[in-house]
Every structure is written in structure tokens, then in C-alpha cells.
PDB file of C-alpha atoms in Angstrom:
ATOM      1  CA  MET A 283      35.130 -79.548  35.026  1.00  0.00           C
ATOM      2  CA  THR A 284      37.678 -77.685  32.894  1.00  0.00           C
ATOM      3  CA  SER A 285      38.240 -73.960  32.981  1.00  0.00           C
ATOM      4  CA  ALA A 286      39.142 -71.511  30.244  1.00  0.00           C
ATOM      5  CA  ILE A 287      40.686 -68.046  30.526  1.00  0.00           C
ATOM      6  CA  ARG A 288      39.798 -65.547  27.850  1.00  0.00           C
ATOM      7  CA  LYS A 289      39.132 -61.896  27.197  1.00  0.00           C
ATOM      8  CA  ALA A 290      35.685 -60.740  28.233  1.00  0.00           C
ATOM      9  CA  GLN A 291      33.056 -60.471  25.516  1.00  0.00           C
ATOM     10  CA  ALA A 292      29.755 -58.600  25.273  1.00  0.00           C
ATOM     11  CA  GLN A 293      27.755 -61.616  26.432  1.00  0.00           C
ATOM     12  CA  ASP A 294      29.774 -61.732  29.685  1.00  0.00           C
ATOM     13  CA  LEU A 295      28.210 -58.616  31.195  1.00  0.00           C
ATOM     14  CA  GLN A 296      25.820 -60.352  33.615  1.00  0.00           C
ATOM     15  CA  GLY A 297      28.492 -62.767  34.821  1.00  0.00           C
ATOM     16  CA  ILE A 298      30.928 -59.927  35.440  1.00  0.00           C
ATOM     17  CA  LEU A 299      28.290 -57.894  37.271  1.00  0.00           C
ATOM     18  CA  THR A 300      27.649 -60.942  39.479  1.00  0.00           C
ATOM     19  CA  LEU A 301      31.363 -61.136  40.256  1.00  0.00           C
ATOM     20  CA  PHE A 302      31.569 -57.401  41.028  1.00  0.00           C
ATOM     21  CA  ARG A 303      28.538 -57.634  43.348  1.00  0.00           C
ATOM     22  CA  GLU A 304      30.420 -60.273  45.296  1.00  0.00           C
ATOM     23  CA  LEU A 305      33.521 -58.079  45.455  1.00  0.00           C
ATOM     24  CA  ARG A 306      31.624 -54.921  46.382  1.00  0.00           C
ATOM     25  CA  PRO A 307      28.174 -55.814  47.711  1.00  0.00           C
ATOM     26  CA  ASN A 308      27.487 -52.250  48.904  1.00  0.00           C
ATOM     27  CA  ASP A 309      28.089 -50.581  45.543  1.00  0.00           C
ATOM     28  CA  PRO A 310      25.025 -48.956  44.009  1.00  0.00           C
ATOM     29  CA  GLU A 311      23.485 -51.115  41.308  1.00  0.00           C
ATOM     30  CA  LEU A 312      23.879 -49.857  37.756  1.00  0.00           C
ATOM     31  CA  ALA A 313      20.809 -49.447  35.597  1.00  0.00           C
ATOM     32  CA  PRO A 314      20.928 -52.121  32.858  1.00  0.00           C
ATOM     33  CA  HIS A 315      21.274 -49.596  30.014  1.00  0.00           C
ATOM     34  CA  ASN A 316      24.153 -47.852  31.831  1.00  0.00           C
ATOM     35  CA  ALA A 317      25.880 -51.157  32.534  1.00  0.00           C
ATOM     36  CA  SER A 318      25.607 -52.194  28.879  1.00  0.00           C
ATOM     37  CA  ARG A 319      26.891 -48.835  27.641  1.00  0.00           C
ATOM     38  CA  LEU A 320      29.834 -48.780  30.062  1.00  0.00           C
ATOM     39  CA  PHE A 321      30.763 -52.381  29.362  1.00  0.00           C
ATOM     40  CA  GLU A 322      30.718 -51.764  25.621  1.00  0.00           C
ATOM     41  CA  GLN A 323      33.006 -48.757  26.128  1.00  0.00           C
ATOM     42  CA  LEU A 324      35.411 -50.828  28.219  1.00  0.00           C
ATOM     43  CA  LEU A 325      35.563 -53.602  25.645  1.00  0.00           C
ATOM     44  CA  GLN A 326      36.362 -51.096  22.894  1.00  0.00           C
ATOM     45  CA  GLN A 327      39.372 -49.590  24.664  1.00  0.00           C
ATOM     46  CA  ASP A 328      42.743 -50.729  23.320  1.00  0.00           C
ATOM     47  CA  PHE A 329      44.434 -50.263  26.689  1.00  0.00           C
ATOM     48  CA  VAL A 330      41.844 -52.070  28.841  1.00  0.00           C
ATOM     49  CA  HIS A 331      41.777 -55.860  28.955  1.00  0.00           C
ATOM     50  CA  MET A 332      39.172 -57.700  31.008  1.00  0.00           C
ATOM     51  CA  PHE A 333      39.926 -61.361  31.523  1.00  0.00           C
ATOM     52  CA  VAL A 334      37.487 -63.972  32.767  1.00  0.00           C
ATOM     53  CA  VAL A 335      37.723 -67.564  33.926  1.00  0.00           C
ATOM     54  CA  GLU A 336      34.865 -69.672  32.674  1.00  0.00           C
ATOM     55  CA  VAL A 337      33.959 -73.038  34.178  1.00  0.00           C
ATOM     56  CA  GLY A 338      31.272 -74.722  32.157  1.00  0.00           C
ATOM     57  CA  GLU A 339      29.097 -71.756  31.255  1.00  0.00           C
ATOM     58  CA  GLU A 340      29.695 -69.828  34.496  1.00  0.00           C
ATOM     59  CA  LEU A 341      32.149 -66.985  34.965  1.00  0.00           C
ATOM     60  CA  VAL A 342      33.949 -67.729  38.226  1.00  0.00           C
ATOM     61  CA  ALA A 343      36.778 -65.161  38.262  1.00  0.00           C
ATOM     62  CA  THR A 344      37.859 -61.970  36.592  1.00  0.00           C
ATOM     63  CA  CYS A 345      40.367 -59.147  36.645  1.00  0.00           C
ATOM     64  CA  THR A 346      40.941 -56.011  34.638  1.00  0.00           C
ATOM     65  CA  LEU A 347      44.325 -54.995  33.253  1.00  0.00           C
ATOM     66  CA  ALA A 348      44.978 -51.427  32.123  1.00  0.00           C
ATOM     67  CA  VAL A 349      48.137 -50.834  30.097  1.00  0.00           C
ATOM     68  CA  ILE A 350      49.279 -47.218  30.251  1.00  0.00           C
ATOM     69  CA  PRO A 351      51.715 -45.722  27.732  1.00  0.00           C
ATOM     70  CA  ASN A 352      54.642 -43.982  29.374  1.00  0.00           C
ATOM     71  CA  LEU A 353      57.343 -41.443  28.545  1.00  0.00           C
ATOM     72  CA  ALA A 354      59.549 -42.559  31.462  1.00  0.00           C
ATOM     73  CA  SER A 355      61.266 -45.950  31.785  1.00  0.00           C
ATOM     74  CA  GLY A 356      62.509 -45.849  28.224  1.00  0.00           C
ATOM     75  CA  GLY A 357      59.003 -45.460  26.887  1.00  0.00           C
ATOM     76  CA  ARG A 358      57.869 -48.801  28.265  1.00  0.00           C
ATOM     77  CA  SER A 359      54.265 -49.000  29.419  1.00  0.00           C
ATOM     78  CA  TYR A 360      53.180 -49.952  32.906  1.00  0.00           C
ATOM     79  CA  ALA A 361      50.123 -51.975  33.848  1.00  0.00           C
ATOM     80  CA  LEU A 362      47.545 -51.763  36.584  1.00  0.00           C
ATOM     81  CA  ILE A 363      45.379 -54.679  37.685  1.00  0.00           C
ATOM     82  CA  GLU A 364      42.016 -53.934  39.285  1.00  0.00           C
ATOM     83  CA  HIS A 365      38.798 -55.701  40.235  1.00  0.00           C
ATOM     84  CA  VAL A 366      40.263 -59.106  41.006  1.00  0.00           C
ATOM     85  CA  VAL A 367      37.472 -61.377  42.191  1.00  0.00           C
ATOM     86  CA  THR A 368      36.597 -65.054  42.363  1.00  0.00           C
ATOM     87  CA  LEU A 369      33.125 -66.235  43.313  1.00  0.00           C
ATOM     88  CA  ALA A 370      33.211 -67.401  46.937  1.00  0.00           C
ATOM     89  CA  ALA A 371      31.885 -70.842  45.982  1.00  0.00           C
ATOM     90  CA  HIS A 372      34.876 -71.321  43.639  1.00  0.00           C
ATOM     91  CA  ARG A 373      37.696 -69.975  45.810  1.00  0.00           C
ATOM     92  CA  GLY A 374      40.562 -72.276  46.625  1.00  0.00           C
ATOM     93  CA  HIS A 375      40.619 -73.899  43.166  1.00  0.00           C
ATOM     94  CA  GLY A 376      43.302 -71.651  41.646  1.00  0.00           C
ATOM     95  CA  TYR A 377      41.027 -69.570  39.408  1.00  0.00           C
ATOM     96  CA  GLY A 378      42.141 -66.246  40.877  1.00  0.00           C
ATOM     97  CA  ARG A 379      45.780 -67.265  40.553  1.00  0.00           C
ATOM     98  CA  ALA A 380      45.197 -68.377  36.959  1.00  0.00           C
ATOM     99  CA  VAL A 381      43.495 -65.160  35.834  1.00  0.00           C
ATOM    100  CA  LEU A 382      46.156 -63.034  37.527  1.00  0.00           C
ATOM    101  CA  ASN A 383      48.980 -65.026  35.922  1.00  0.00           C
ATOM    102  CA  HIS A 384      47.247 -64.615  32.570  1.00  0.00           C
ATOM    103  CA  ALA A 385      47.012 -60.832  33.039  1.00  0.00           C
ATOM    104  CA  ILE A 386      50.631 -60.578  34.187  1.00  0.00           C
ATOM    105  CA  ASP A 387      51.875 -62.647  31.234  1.00  0.00           C
ATOM    106  CA  PHE A 388      49.815 -60.434  28.907  1.00  0.00           C
ATOM    107  CA  ALA A 389      51.480 -57.322  30.377  1.00  0.00           C
ATOM    108  CA  TRP A 390      54.953 -58.827  29.977  1.00  0.00           C
ATOM    109  CA  LYS A 391      54.188 -59.696  26.328  1.00  0.00           C
ATOM    110  CA  LEU A 392      53.324 -56.018  25.805  1.00  0.00           C
ATOM    111  CA  ASP A 393      56.756 -55.163  27.296  1.00  0.00           C
ATOM    112  CA  CYS A 394      55.390 -53.420  30.377  1.00  0.00           C
ATOM    113  CA  TYR A 395      58.142 -52.616  32.821  1.00  0.00           C
ATOM    114  CA  LYS A 396      55.962 -53.210  35.885  1.00  0.00           C
ATOM    115  CA  VAL A 397      52.551 -54.440  36.938  1.00  0.00           C
ATOM    116  CA  MET A 398      50.819 -52.872  39.927  1.00  0.00           C
ATOM    117  CA  LEU A 399      47.666 -53.595  41.842  1.00  0.00           C
ATOM    118  CA  LEU A 400      45.895 -52.160  44.816  1.00  0.00           C
ATOM    119  CA  SER A 401      44.021 -54.222  47.343  1.00  0.00           C
ATOM    120  CA  GLY A 402      41.838 -53.233  50.248  1.00  0.00           C
ATOM    121  CA  VAL A 403      43.631 -53.444  53.577  1.00  0.00           C
ATOM    122  CA  GLN A 404      40.805 -55.627  54.911  1.00  0.00           C
ATOM    123  CA  ARG A 405      41.633 -58.456  52.459  1.00  0.00           C
ATOM    124  CA  PRO A 406      44.639 -60.316  53.935  1.00  0.00           C
ATOM    125  CA  GLU A 407      43.670 -63.560  52.152  1.00  0.00           C
ATOM    126  CA  ALA A 408      43.997 -61.765  48.812  1.00  0.00           C
ATOM    127  CA  HIS A 409      47.317 -60.257  49.887  1.00  0.00           C
ATOM    128  CA  LYS A 410      48.718 -63.742  50.453  1.00  0.00           C
ATOM    129  CA  LEU A 411      47.752 -64.665  46.898  1.00  0.00           C
ATOM    130  CA  TYR A 412      49.342 -61.513  45.464  1.00  0.00           C
ATOM    131  CA  GLU A 413      52.552 -62.073  47.408  1.00  0.00           C
ATOM    132  CA  SER A 414      52.712 -65.693  46.239  1.00  0.00           C
ATOM    133  CA  LEU A 415      52.635 -64.352  42.670  1.00  0.00           C
ATOM    134  CA  GLY A 416      55.611 -62.088  43.318  1.00  0.00           C
ATOM    135  CA  PHE A 417      53.870 -58.822  44.185  1.00  0.00           C
ATOM    136  CA  ASN A 418      55.692 -56.992  46.939  1.00  0.00           C
ATOM    137  CA  GLY A 419      53.789 -54.509  49.078  1.00  0.00           C
ATOM    138  CA  ASP A 420      57.024 -52.972  50.344  1.00  0.00           C
ATOM    139  CA  VAL A 421      58.555 -51.811  47.029  1.00  0.00           C
ATOM    140  CA  GLU A 422      56.317 -48.806  46.436  1.00  0.00           C
ATOM    141  CA  ARG A 423      53.518 -47.334  48.461  1.00  0.00           C
ATOM    142  CA  GLY A 424      50.056 -46.858  47.031  1.00  0.00           C
ATOM    143  CA  PHE A 425      47.908 -43.902  48.023  1.00  0.00           C
ATOM    144  CA  VAL A 426      44.207 -43.642  47.356  1.00  0.00           C
ATOM    145  CA  LYS A 427      41.907 -40.659  47.514  1.00  0.00           C
ATOM    146  CA  LYS A 428      38.242 -41.381  46.956  1.00  0.00           C
ATOM    147  CA  ARG A 429      35.629 -38.825  46.102  1.00  0.00           C
ATOM    148  CA  LEU A 430      32.871 -38.617  48.672  1.00  0.00           C
ATOM    149  CA  PRO A 431      29.347 -39.215  47.354  1.00  0.00           C
TER     150      PRO A 431
END
């Protein structure tokens, strides 16, 4: 079956929520009206780009790319990739690699000077993928502070 990579659209909400539940099964579930409202807001942002991989009529992978304007680096933007996930049943077929390459190429076309991503330390299989795409975990160090519930 062939796959297609495209920007997320309003009708993709349930498929994306399914992907996110697989990535973060312990996250609290969003009420449907909140999910719809938030998704609509995301899709309307000029600097946020959600990409999906569709196989048949099923969304099997996604990632989000945020492009941030910048006064440093000659005014060139930088990009951040988040929420990279492929459905477990579809891993190993190159969908994650394809959606990441698509997001990276999109950032380069927008003349971003760098693309960053964070990944949980407990995900070494994902780290291998990121490294194979040229990400280097030793160039800069990421720090995260999360707000307690």
C-alpha cells in the first residue's frame, strides 16, 4: 500500500489523537470540544506545521514542526520538531524517517539555520533514528523543566 505525506487537516484530529495516545498513553484525555478547539488553533498558526503520513485512510505517523523567527543568526529562523510518533504496528517501514525528512526539508526551504528536537531518554530506538538522519545529541544540550500537576 502506498503512503502519502501531507500537512494535517481538520479531519485528521482523531487519527492524530490516536497517534499521541500511543506516544503518551498516560496523558490525560482531552474532552472532544477542547481537542477540536486546540487542533483548530494549531492548524491556523503560520509557524506550526503538523505533518502526517497516511497509508490508505489511516494516519500511521506524525510530527510537529515549529518555525521560530529569530534576531540572532542573521535573522534566520530555527525550527523545533516535537511529537514524533509512528503507530507500533507500522514501525520499521520507514514512515517515521519519511515524516521527519519531510519536516527537515520544509525547515531548510524556509531557510532555518538549525532544526532541533528533544526525545525522552527512555527511547533509545528513536535516538538511533534521529542520529541516522544527522541529528547529533552532542552538539548542544537540551534542558527541560516541566510544571508539576
